[in-house]
């Protein structure tokens, strides 16, 4: 059965395309979402790791974990090679997870479970595996690399195998971590840009503490915008850890112009580490605050920064999704900031989801490149969305537009 666009997670706006993989005696097609790792083709590191797992000695492994699964090329290929396997796919990116679920449904191979998580931190304590595979991200930071390599011990059978692939520049770091832990490398295979490594963790009478968000911690940093100064926790792999993006600066100015009213309900889409969220919290003192982000780590770091600032946890709701999913006419303010390039169709989808959730006279601040904001404003007149631009600011090829929802 051919998949049509209306079946894609989050609709056509987040659909990137389809990639093929013919390897290890299986031939698969994967649907891929926008902004997901290796969207143009299956990563050569993934292909290398799969080749190292093609031997018959791995066919009997029945409980597999794909840590950092993306849209599923590692875990779902292994499931197709041995349909009796149960495979858990874990990732922090909501779009990647949605496409992993779609691809799992398409291939119908084995018993597949797709769940959000940060490395080992969210794996339930009672789950064990006899094979763990991972294409370890290059920018997770040294503490997270160490956690990725070693913290699976409570979840591995005594003879369970860990098989990872990293880019070449991380090979020395991986060797240092494994050597310091007394772990023997069982297999090493390299190509021009990657190295695949197999090893066993064995048992340890003094296991490492369960990892938490701290393994991505990049420390606190000081920030300023105009006369306003603040400090915030930062994290590896989340933007704006050392300075503010131009789009964020413009958004912060616009937020400070919003008139505070009692009992306001607000939302932030694309939180980063929380700069816009902290500004919105200070400007309007919302009774309820909703955070929407495809990145689970960004959500958790922002929540931690809000807690540090004294915002009550009971008034905060985290939504692991790139779009606003809130009841119609339930929000007074939405803030959407695009600090990394995204297709215009993604910007349009976010704006439309905000428009549906805003109350009459509710405000939407959308900031990004001037090109993206201009196209958004041009499309508003043709789209029928009940939004009217009441202000716009520009700085260094970026813009922030202030939009108001018209009465129904």
mmCIF file of C-alpha atoms in Angstrom:
data_model
loop_
_atom_site.group_PDB
_atom_site.id
_atom_site.type_symbol
_atom_site.label_atom_id
_atom_site.label_comp_id
_atom_site.label_asym_id
_atom_site.label_seq_id
_atom_site.Cartn_x
_atom_site.Cartn_y
_atom_site.Cartn_z
ATOM 1 C CA UNK A 1 0.000 0.000 0.000
ATOM 2 C CA UNK A 2 1.400 3.402 -0.966
ATOM 3 C CA UNK A 3 1.578 5.987 1.816
ATOM 4 C CA UNK A 4 -0.056 9.303 0.966
ATOM 5 C CA UNK A 5 0.936 12.657 2.362
ATOM 6 C CA UNK A 6 -2.095 12.963 4.621
ATOM 7 C CA UNK A 7 -0.793 9.942 6.553
ATOM 8 C CA UNK A 8 2.554 11.535 7.321
ATOM 9 C CA UNK A 9 3.074 12.653 10.924
ATOM 10 C CA UNK A 10 2.333 16.390 11.348
ATOM 11 C CA UNK A 11 1.043 16.491 7.759
ATOM 12 C CA UNK A 12 2.900 17.423 4.599
ATOM 13 C CA UNK A 13 4.634 20.400 6.233
ATOM 14 C CA UNK A 14 7.130 18.209 8.095
ATOM 15 C CA UNK A 15 7.607 15.614 5.358
ATOM 16 C CA UNK A 16 11.038 15.681 3.710
ATOM 17 C CA UNK A 17 10.974 12.653 1.425
ATOM 18 C CA UNK A 18 11.883 8.987 1.124
ATOM 19 C CA UNK A 19 15.238 7.206 1.253
ATOM 20 C CA UNK A 20 16.214 3.662 0.256
ATOM 21 C CA UNK A 21 18.434 1.184 2.048
ATOM 22 C CA UNK A 22 19.563 -2.090 0.494
ATOM 23 C CA UNK A 23 21.876 -3.878 2.894
ATOM 24 C CA UNK A 24 22.343 -7.050 4.939
ATOM 25 C CA UNK A 25 20.012 -8.942 2.575
ATOM 26 C CA UNK A 26 17.090 -6.574 3.131
ATOM 27 C CA UNK A 27 15.729 -3.740 1.036
ATOM 28 C CA UNK A 28 13.762 -1.019 2.815
ATOM 29 C CA UNK A 29 12.266 2.399 2.162
ATOM 30 C CA UNK A 30 12.105 4.989 4.924
ATOM 31 C CA UNK A 31 9.899 8.064 5.093
ATOM 32 C CA UNK A 32 11.876 11.000 6.499
ATOM 33 C CA UNK A 33 10.796 14.166 8.309
ATOM 34 C CA UNK A 34 12.191 17.686 7.969
ATOM 35 C CA UNK A 35 15.257 18.394 10.081
ATOM 36 C CA UNK A 36 15.929 14.755 10.959
ATOM 37 C CA UNK A 37 19.509 13.452 10.843
ATOM 38 C CA UNK A 38 20.556 11.912 7.487
ATOM 39 C CA UNK A 39 17.380 13.051 5.738
ATOM 40 C CA UNK A 40 18.917 12.996 2.240
ATOM 41 C CA UNK A 41 20.185 9.386 2.468
ATOM 42 C CA UNK A 42 20.975 6.782 5.106
ATOM 43 C CA UNK A 43 24.168 7.889 6.875
ATOM 44 C CA UNK A 44 27.354 6.032 5.879
ATOM 45 C CA UNK A 45 28.105 5.440 9.569
ATOM 46 C CA UNK A 46 24.775 3.654 9.967
ATOM 47 C CA UNK A 47 25.555 1.512 6.924
ATOM 48 C CA UNK A 48 28.971 0.654 8.356
ATOM 49 C CA UNK A 49 27.509 -0.423 11.693
ATOM 50 C CA UNK A 50 24.876 -2.556 9.978
ATOM 51 C CA UNK A 51 27.597 -4.367 8.014
ATOM 52 C CA UNK A 52 29.333 -5.284 11.268
ATOM 53 C CA UNK A 53 26.093 -6.863 12.508
ATOM 54 C CA UNK A 54 25.358 -8.937 9.413
ATOM 55 C CA UNK A 55 26.951 -12.171 10.707
ATOM 56 C CA UNK A 56 24.895 -15.167 11.851
ATOM 57 C CA UNK A 57 26.206 -14.802 15.421
ATOM 58 C CA UNK A 58 23.944 -11.744 15.807
ATOM 59 C CA UNK A 59 20.791 -13.301 14.359
ATOM 60 C CA UNK A 60 19.798 -14.919 17.658
ATOM 61 C CA UNK A 61 19.754 -11.671 19.616
ATOM 62 C CA UNK A 62 16.110 -11.075 20.453
ATOM 63 C CA UNK A 63 15.920 -7.838 22.498
ATOM 64 C CA UNK A 64 17.437 -4.835 20.738
ATOM 65 C CA UNK A 65 17.685 -1.162 21.712
ATOM 66 C CA UNK A 66 18.404 1.525 19.105
ATOM 67 C CA UNK A 67 19.533 4.528 21.167
ATOM 68 C CA UNK A 68 19.162 7.774 19.231
ATOM 69 C CA UNK A 69 17.156 6.057 16.513
ATOM 70 C CA UNK A 70 16.298 8.937 14.186
ATOM 71 C CA UNK A 71 13.703 7.739 11.675
ATOM 72 C CA UNK A 72 14.736 4.137 12.379
ATOM 73 C CA UNK A 73 17.275 2.869 9.802
ATOM 74 C CA UNK A 74 19.378 0.939 12.348
ATOM 75 C CA UNK A 75 16.703 -0.621 14.521
ATOM 76 C CA UNK A 76 14.162 -1.297 11.782
ATOM 77 C CA UNK A 77 16.759 -2.883 9.495
ATOM 78 C CA UNK A 78 17.795 -5.210 12.325
ATOM 79 C CA UNK A 79 14.132 -6.012 12.954
ATOM 80 C CA UNK A 80 13.672 -6.857 9.270
ATOM 81 C CA UNK A 81 16.725 -9.123 9.334
ATOM 82 C CA UNK A 82 15.317 -11.149 12.249
ATOM 83 C CA UNK A 83 11.544 -10.642 12.545
ATOM 84 C CA UNK A 84 11.366 -12.424 15.909
ATOM 85 C CA UNK A 85 13.329 -9.621 17.528
ATOM 86 C CA UNK A 86 11.737 -7.026 19.756
ATOM 87 C CA UNK A 87 13.278 -3.630 19.077
ATOM 88 C CA UNK A 88 12.987 -0.444 21.136
ATOM 89 C CA UNK A 89 13.630 2.815 19.294
ATOM 90 C CA UNK A 90 14.468 5.847 21.462
ATOM 91 C CA UNK A 91 15.198 9.444 20.438
ATOM 92 C CA UNK A 92 14.795 12.978 21.791
ATOM 93 C CA UNK A 93 13.402 14.434 18.528
ATOM 94 C CA UNK A 94 9.603 14.254 18.243
ATOM 95 C CA UNK A 95 9.685 14.459 14.434
ATOM 96 C CA UNK A 96 12.223 11.616 14.220
ATOM 97 C CA UNK A 97 10.069 9.510 16.558
ATOM 98 C CA UNK A 98 6.925 10.171 14.540
ATOM 99 C CA UNK A 99 8.661 8.976 11.380
ATOM 100 C CA UNK A 100 10.179 5.983 13.165
ATOM 101 C CA UNK A 101 6.621 4.969 14.138
ATOM 102 C CA UNK A 102 5.425 5.487 10.568
ATOM 103 C CA UNK A 103 8.290 3.395 9.176
ATOM 104 C CA UNK A 104 7.731 0.683 11.784
ATOM 105 C CA UNK A 105 4.067 0.477 10.769
ATOM 106 C CA UNK A 106 5.033 0.290 7.097
ATOM 107 C CA UNK A 107 7.558 -2.515 7.499
ATOM 108 C CA UNK A 108 5.634 -4.534 10.102
ATOM 109 C CA UNK A 109 8.831 -6.267 11.208
ATOM 110 C CA UNK A 110 9.005 -7.828 14.678
ATOM 111 C CA UNK A 111 7.760 -6.188 17.849
ATOM 112 C CA UNK A 112 8.613 -2.473 17.699
ATOM 113 C CA UNK A 113 8.318 0.104 20.475
ATOM 114 C CA UNK A 114 9.089 3.790 19.764
ATOM 115 C CA UNK A 115 9.567 6.134 22.722
ATOM 116 C CA UNK A 116 11.080 9.540 23.599
ATOM 117 C CA UNK A 117 14.210 9.686 25.741
ATOM 118 C CA UNK A 118 17.569 11.335 26.447
ATOM 119 C CA UNK A 119 20.225 8.658 26.103
ATOM 120 C CA UNK A 120 19.928 6.116 28.928
ATOM 121 C CA UNK A 121 18.135 8.490 31.299
ATOM 122 C CA UNK A 122 14.603 7.490 30.289
ATOM 123 C CA UNK A 123 15.030 3.742 29.797
ATOM 124 C CA UNK A 124 12.814 1.996 32.393
ATOM 125 C CA UNK A 125 14.886 0.236 35.042
ATOM 126 C CA UNK A 126 13.300 -3.166 34.389
ATOM 127 C CA UNK A 127 14.232 -3.338 30.682
ATOM 128 C CA UNK A 128 17.183 -5.433 29.562
ATOM 129 C CA UNK A 129 18.668 -6.066 26.128
ATOM 130 C CA UNK A 130 21.106 -8.445 24.489
ATOM 131 C CA UNK A 131 22.045 -5.939 21.771
ATOM 132 C CA UNK A 132 22.305 -2.144 21.958
ATOM 133 C CA UNK A 133 23.112 -0.196 18.801
ATOM 134 C CA UNK A 134 23.718 3.504 18.352
ATOM 135 C CA UNK A 135 25.049 6.031 15.885
ATOM 136 C CA UNK A 136 26.304 8.359 18.619
ATOM 137 C CA UNK A 137 25.688 12.038 17.766
ATOM 138 C CA UNK A 138 28.818 14.097 17.275
ATOM 139 C CA UNK A 139 27.720 17.144 19.299
ATOM 140 C CA UNK A 140 26.324 15.735 22.526
ATOM 141 C CA UNK A 141 29.372 16.722 24.597
ATOM 142 C CA UNK A 142 32.048 14.600 26.348
ATOM 143 C CA UNK A 143 29.970 13.721 29.442
ATOM 144 C CA UNK A 144 27.096 12.511 27.269
ATOM 145 C CA UNK A 145 29.460 10.436 25.095
ATOM 146 C CA UNK A 146 30.775 8.746 28.236
ATOM 147 C CA UNK A 147 27.233 8.140 29.489
ATOM 148 C CA UNK A 148 26.162 6.799 26.094
ATOM 149 C CA UNK A 149 29.034 4.290 26.155
ATOM 150 C CA UNK A 150 28.939 3.126 29.788
ATOM 151 C CA UNK A 151 25.584 3.763 31.436
ATOM 152 C CA UNK A 152 23.803 0.870 29.776
ATOM 153 C CA UNK A 153 25.255 -1.707 32.175
ATOM 154 C CA UNK A 154 22.026 -2.108 34.219
ATOM 155 C CA UNK A 155 20.150 -2.795 30.979
ATOM 156 C CA UNK A 156 22.538 -5.316 29.366
ATOM 157 C CA UNK A 157 22.434 -9.078 29.722
ATOM 158 C CA UNK A 158 25.755 -10.483 31.013
ATOM 159 C CA UNK A 159 26.729 -11.406 27.444
ATOM 160 C CA UNK A 160 24.885 -8.477 25.878
ATOM 161 C CA UNK A 161 26.678 -6.625 23.094
ATOM 162 C CA UNK A 162 26.997 -2.878 22.537
ATOM 163 C CA UNK A 163 27.668 -1.846 18.938
ATOM 164 C CA UNK A 164 28.237 1.845 18.233
ATOM 165 C CA UNK A 165 29.487 4.005 15.392
ATOM 166 C CA UNK A 166 31.065 7.448 15.711
ATOM 167 C CA UNK A 167 32.725 9.923 13.389
ATOM 168 C CA UNK A 168 36.497 9.539 13.223
ATOM 169 C CA UNK A 169 37.310 12.554 15.379
ATOM 170 C CA UNK A 170 35.477 10.926 18.320
ATOM 171 C CA UNK A 171 37.381 7.634 18.065
ATOM 172 C CA UNK A 172 40.148 8.750 20.451
ATOM 173 C CA UNK A 173 37.569 9.916 23.015
ATOM 174 C CA UNK A 174 35.675 6.617 22.784
ATOM 175 C CA UNK A 175 38.900 4.636 23.232
ATOM 176 C CA UNK A 176 39.839 6.735 26.264
ATOM 177 C CA UNK A 177 36.454 6.157 27.938
ATOM 178 C CA UNK A 178 36.421 2.411 27.277
ATOM 179 C CA UNK A 179 40.052 1.961 28.319
ATOM 180 C CA UNK A 180 39.548 3.874 31.581
ATOM 181 C CA UNK A 181 36.588 1.608 32.368
ATOM 182 C CA UNK A 182 38.639 -1.530 31.629
ATOM 183 C CA UNK A 183 36.454 -2.521 28.674
ATOM 184 C CA UNK A 184 37.896 -4.613 25.867
ATOM 185 C CA UNK A 185 36.982 -3.757 22.287
ATOM 186 C CA UNK A 186 35.780 -6.914 20.520
ATOM 187 C CA UNK A 187 35.553 -5.505 16.992
ATOM 188 C CA UNK A 188 36.710 -2.336 15.274
ATOM 189 C CA UNK A 189 35.910 -1.526 11.664
ATOM 190 C CA UNK A 190 36.447 1.818 9.973
ATOM 191 C CA UNK A 191 35.756 3.590 6.718
ATOM 192 C CA UNK A 192 36.971 6.995 5.586
ATOM 193 C CA UNK A 193 34.807 8.975 8.010
ATOM 194 C CA UNK A 194 33.538 6.609 10.722
ATOM 195 C CA UNK A 195 34.534 3.801 13.034
ATOM 196 C CA UNK A 196 32.263 1.035 14.336
ATOM 197 C CA UNK A 197 33.101 -0.566 17.685
ATOM 198 C CA UNK A 198 31.668 -3.632 19.466
ATOM 199 C CA UNK A 199 32.182 -4.310 23.186
ATOM 200 C CA UNK A 200 30.565 -5.819 26.267
ATOM 201 C CA UNK A 201 29.975 -3.959 29.508
ATOM 202 C CA UNK A 202 29.936 -7.003 31.800
ATOM 203 C CA UNK A 203 29.071 -6.611 35.472
ATOM 204 C CA UNK A 204 30.258 -4.105 38.058
ATOM 205 C CA UNK A 205 29.793 -4.302 41.808
ATOM 206 C CA UNK A 206 29.618 -0.496 41.997
ATOM 207 C CA UNK A 207 27.494 0.558 38.998
ATOM 208 C CA UNK A 208 27.455 4.169 37.848
ATOM 209 C CA UNK A 209 24.504 6.260 39.062
ATOM 210 C CA UNK A 210 21.598 6.473 36.638
ATOM 211 C CA UNK A 211 22.223 9.335 34.220
ATOM 212 C CA UNK A 212 19.999 12.389 34.218
ATOM 213 C CA UNK A 213 19.896 15.585 32.213
ATOM 214 C CA UNK A 214 23.206 16.536 33.861
ATOM 215 C CA UNK A 215 25.215 14.606 31.246
ATOM 216 C CA UNK A 216 24.213 17.256 28.667
ATOM 217 C CA UNK A 217 24.968 20.120 31.073
ATOM 218 C CA UNK A 218 27.159 22.845 29.566
ATOM 219 C CA UNK A 219 27.154 25.047 32.670
ATOM 220 C CA UNK A 220 25.522 28.391 33.405
ATOM 221 C CA UNK A 221 26.151 31.427 31.223
ATOM 222 C CA UNK A 222 25.385 35.134 31.416
ATOM 223 C CA UNK A 223 23.200 36.820 28.777
ATOM 224 C CA UNK A 224 21.929 40.310 28.085
ATOM 225 C CA UNK A 225 19.492 42.081 25.773
ATOM 226 C CA UNK A 226 19.528 45.843 26.037
ATOM 227 C CA UNK A 227 19.531 46.686 29.740
ATOM 228 C CA UNK A 228 18.147 43.302 30.777
ATOM 229 C CA UNK A 229 20.623 40.726 32.103
ATOM 230 C CA UNK A 230 20.121 37.137 33.241
ATOM 231 C CA UNK A 231 21.884 33.811 33.656
ATOM 232 C CA UNK A 232 20.659 30.450 32.408
ATOM 233 C CA UNK A 233 21.606 26.805 32.301
ATOM 234 C CA UNK A 234 22.898 25.708 28.918
ATOM 235 C CA UNK A 235 23.154 22.287 27.292
ATOM 236 C CA UNK A 236 25.190 20.540 24.616
ATOM 237 C CA UNK A 237 23.299 20.328 21.352
ATOM 238 C CA UNK A 238 20.823 23.141 22.134
ATOM 239 C CA UNK A 239 21.353 26.492 20.346
ATOM 240 C CA UNK A 240 22.160 29.849 21.970
ATOM 241 C CA UNK A 241 24.366 28.465 24.718
ATOM 242 C CA UNK A 242 26.758 31.426 24.554
ATOM 243 C CA UNK A 243 24.981 34.306 22.800
ATOM 244 C CA UNK A 244 21.548 35.350 21.560
ATOM 245 C CA UNK A 245 20.457 34.853 17.970
ATOM 246 C CA UNK A 246 19.267 37.975 16.121
ATOM 247 C CA UNK A 247 15.758 36.515 15.874
ATOM 248 C CA UNK A 248 15.696 35.989 19.635
ATOM 249 C CA UNK A 249 16.797 39.567 20.331
ATOM 250 C CA UNK A 250 13.968 40.897 18.157
ATOM 251 C CA UNK A 251 11.452 38.574 19.782
ATOM 252 C CA UNK A 252 12.489 39.689 23.268
ATOM 253 C CA UNK A 253 11.876 43.330 22.338
ATOM 254 C CA UNK A 254 8.428 42.493 21.001
ATOM 255 C CA UNK A 255 7.523 40.468 24.078
ATOM 256 C CA UNK A 256 8.336 43.379 26.381
ATOM 257 C CA UNK A 257 5.727 45.463 24.531
ATOM 258 C CA UNK A 258 2.859 43.075 25.333
ATOM 259 C CA UNK A 259 0.393 44.511 27.828
ATOM 260 C CA UNK A 260 0.025 42.315 30.897
ATOM 261 C CA UNK A 261 -3.511 41.232 31.836
ATOM 262 C CA UNK A 262 -4.795 38.985 34.625
ATOM 263 C CA UNK A 263 -5.010 35.215 34.089
ATOM 264 C CA UNK A 264 -3.101 35.101 30.820
ATOM 265 C CA UNK A 265 -2.347 31.769 29.165
ATOM 266 C CA UNK A 266 0.820 31.753 27.040
ATOM 267 C CA UNK A 267 2.781 29.377 24.820
ATOM 268 C CA UNK A 268 6.303 29.217 23.400
ATOM 269 C CA UNK A 269 7.054 27.172 20.295
ATOM 270 C CA UNK A 270 10.718 26.287 19.807
ATOM 271 C CA UNK A 271 12.085 26.939 23.283
ATOM 272 C CA UNK A 272 15.851 26.562 22.851
ATOM 273 C CA UNK A 273 17.304 26.845 26.349
ATOM 274 C CA UNK A 274 14.525 29.220 27.339
ATOM 275 C CA UNK A 275 15.549 32.827 26.569
ATOM 276 C CA UNK A 276 12.199 33.768 25.028
ATOM 277 C CA UNK A 277 10.318 31.804 27.647
ATOM 278 C CA UNK A 278 12.032 33.631 30.502
ATOM 279 C CA UNK A 279 11.262 36.977 28.847
ATOM 280 C CA UNK A 280 7.617 36.035 28.336
ATOM 281 C CA UNK A 281 7.336 34.898 31.927
ATOM 282 C CA UNK A 282 8.700 38.243 33.123
ATOM 283 C CA UNK A 283 6.606 40.359 30.732
ATOM 284 C CA UNK A 284 3.125 38.870 31.123
ATOM 285 C CA UNK A 285 3.341 36.712 34.291
ATOM 286 C CA UNK A 286 1.139 33.992 32.732
ATOM 287 C CA UNK A 287 -1.195 31.943 34.870
ATOM 288 C CA UNK A 288 -0.459 28.977 32.597
ATOM 289 C CA UNK A 289 2.558 28.475 30.355
ATOM 290 C CA UNK A 290 2.787 25.826 27.622
ATOM 291 C CA UNK A 291 6.083 24.868 25.981
ATOM 292 C CA UNK A 292 6.144 23.167 22.573
ATOM 293 C CA UNK A 293 9.365 21.788 21.106
ATOM 294 C CA UNK A 294 10.431 18.805 19.029
ATOM 295 C CA UNK A 295 13.584 18.500 21.189
ATOM 296 C CA UNK A 296 13.002 16.824 24.551
ATOM 297 C CA UNK A 297 16.281 18.197 25.900
ATOM 298 C CA UNK A 298 15.310 21.774 25.009
ATOM 299 C CA UNK A 299 12.017 21.338 26.857
ATOM 300 C CA UNK A 300 13.712 20.026 29.983
ATOM 301 C CA UNK A 301 16.445 22.671 30.036
ATOM 302 C CA UNK A 302 13.868 25.421 29.607
ATOM 303 C CA UNK A 303 11.745 23.935 32.394
ATOM 304 C CA UNK A 304 14.816 23.889 34.650
ATOM 305 C CA UNK A 305 15.562 27.542 33.868
ATOM 306 C CA UNK A 306 11.964 28.484 34.625
ATOM 307 C CA UNK A 307 12.171 26.635 37.946
ATOM 308 C CA UNK A 308 15.373 28.519 38.779
ATOM 309 C CA UNK A 309 13.488 31.755 38.058
ATOM 310 C CA UNK A 310 10.720 30.772 40.459
ATOM 311 C CA UNK A 311 7.983 29.856 37.968
ATOM 312 C CA UNK A 312 5.640 27.298 39.591
ATOM 313 C CA UNK A 313 5.915 23.820 38.047
ATOM 314 C CA UNK A 314 2.155 23.297 38.447
ATOM 315 C CA UNK A 315 1.540 26.157 35.995
ATOM 316 C CA UNK A 316 3.873 24.691 33.340
ATOM 317 C CA UNK A 317 3.024 22.068 30.710
ATOM 318 C CA UNK A 318 5.590 20.522 28.374
ATOM 319 C CA UNK A 319 4.491 19.331 24.922
ATOM 320 C CA UNK A 320 6.961 17.203 22.958
ATOM 321 C CA UNK A 321 5.786 18.323 19.518
ATOM 322 C CA UNK A 322 6.841 20.975 16.957
ATOM 323 C CA UNK A 323 3.306 22.385 16.606
ATOM 324 C CA UNK A 324 0.864 23.961 19.030
ATOM 325 C CA UNK A 325 -1.576 21.331 20.219
ATOM 326 C CA UNK A 326 -3.981 23.284 22.377
ATOM 327 C CA UNK A 327 -7.766 23.733 22.392
ATOM 328 C CA UNK A 328 -9.065 26.442 20.044
ATOM 329 C CA UNK A 329 -9.211 29.923 21.548
ATOM 330 C CA UNK A 330 -7.335 28.887 24.688
ATOM 331 C CA UNK A 331 -4.191 31.063 24.524
ATOM 332 C CA UNK A 332 -3.587 34.792 24.920
ATOM 333 C CA UNK A 333 0.034 34.904 23.698
ATOM 334 C CA UNK A 334 2.159 32.693 21.449
ATOM 335 C CA UNK A 335 5.874 33.172 20.840
ATOM 336 C CA UNK A 336 7.516 31.325 17.928
ATOM 337 C CA UNK A 337 11.224 31.900 17.273
ATOM 338 C CA UNK A 338 13.165 30.177 14.469
ATOM 339 C CA UNK A 339 16.891 30.349 15.223
ATOM 340 C CA UNK A 340 17.879 27.674 12.694
ATOM 341 C CA UNK A 341 16.897 27.528 9.009
ATOM 342 C CA UNK A 342 13.666 25.627 8.336
ATOM 343 C CA UNK A 343 11.550 25.315 5.193
ATOM 344 C CA UNK A 344 8.847 27.951 4.779
ATOM 345 C CA UNK A 345 6.179 25.255 4.966
ATOM 346 C CA UNK A 346 7.290 24.507 8.548
ATOM 347 C CA UNK A 347 7.015 28.193 9.521
ATOM 348 C CA UNK A 348 3.553 28.312 7.941
ATOM 349 C CA UNK A 349 2.428 25.195 9.822
ATOM 350 C CA UNK A 350 3.583 26.636 13.157
ATOM 351 C CA UNK A 351 1.827 29.950 12.485
ATOM 352 C CA UNK A 352 -1.390 28.149 11.522
ATOM 353 C CA UNK A 353 -1.292 26.027 14.680
ATOM 354 C CA UNK A 354 -0.837 29.192 16.764
ATOM 355 C CA UNK A 355 -3.689 30.969 15.008
ATOM 356 C CA UNK A 356 -6.058 28.124 15.833
ATOM 357 C CA UNK A 357 -5.154 28.246 19.529
ATOM 358 C CA UNK A 358 -5.313 32.035 20.034
ATOM 359 C CA UNK A 359 -8.257 33.787 21.606
ATOM 360 C CA UNK A 360 -9.711 36.837 19.831
ATOM 361 C CA UNK A 361 -7.232 39.729 20.261
ATOM 362 C CA UNK A 362 -4.546 37.197 21.220
ATOM 363 C CA UNK A 363 -0.974 37.988 20.152
ATOM 364 C CA UNK A 364 1.497 35.970 18.115
ATOM 365 C CA UNK A 365 5.146 37.034 17.944
ATOM 366 C CA UNK A 366 6.942 35.181 15.148
ATOM 367 C CA UNK A 367 10.670 35.783 14.575
ATOM 368 C CA UNK A 368 13.162 34.373 12.096
ATOM 369 C CA UNK A 369 14.894 35.377 8.895
ATOM 370 C CA UNK A 370 13.428 38.437 7.187
ATOM 371 C CA UNK A 371 12.678 36.296 4.139
ATOM 372 C CA UNK A 372 10.659 33.794 6.185
ATOM 373 C CA UNK A 373 8.739 36.484 8.057
ATOM 374 C CA UNK A 374 7.998 38.428 4.844
ATOM 375 C CA UNK A 375 6.657 35.302 3.157
ATOM 376 C CA UNK A 376 4.545 34.560 6.221
ATOM 377 C CA UNK A 377 2.992 38.027 6.123
ATOM 378 C CA UNK A 378 2.364 37.759 2.370
ATOM 379 C CA UNK A 379 0.615 34.426 2.822
ATOM 380 C CA UNK A 380 -1.607 35.640 5.648
ATOM 381 C CA UNK A 381 -3.648 37.759 3.259
ATOM 382 C CA UNK A 382 -4.248 34.752 0.989
ATOM 383 C CA UNK A 383 -4.625 32.031 3.610
ATOM 384 C CA UNK A 384 -7.731 33.184 5.410
ATOM 385 C CA UNK A 385 -6.026 32.889 8.799
ATOM 386 C CA UNK A 386 -7.542 35.418 11.232
ATOM 387 C CA UNK A 387 -4.239 37.206 11.911
ATOM 388 C CA UNK A 388 -3.354 40.850 11.310
ATOM 389 C CA UNK A 389 0.149 42.320 11.515
ATOM 390 C CA UNK A 390 0.344 45.273 13.916
ATOM 391 C CA UNK A 391 4.112 45.658 14.086
ATOM 392 C CA UNK A 392 7.435 44.504 12.705
ATOM 393 C CA UNK A 393 11.080 44.997 13.651
ATOM 394 C CA UNK A 394 14.210 44.144 11.635
ATOM 395 C CA UNK A 395 17.870 43.550 12.432
ATOM 396 C CA UNK A 396 20.660 42.068 10.298
ATOM 397 C CA UNK A 397 18.501 40.084 7.852
ATOM 398 C CA UNK A 398 16.110 38.948 10.594
ATOM 399 C CA UNK A 399 12.642 40.096 11.589
ATOM 400 C CA UNK A 400 9.992 39.770 14.264
ATOM 401 C CA UNK A 401 6.342 40.280 13.376
ATOM 402 C CA UNK A 402 3.654 41.124 15.935
ATOM 403 C CA UNK A 403 0.333 39.575 14.900
ATOM 404 C CA UNK A 404 -3.124 39.898 16.466
ATOM 405 C CA UNK A 405 -5.978 37.456 16.023
ATOM 406 C CA UNK A 406 -9.083 39.134 14.623
ATOM 407 C CA UNK A 407 -12.442 38.578 16.327
ATOM 408 C CA UNK A 408 -14.401 35.674 14.813
#
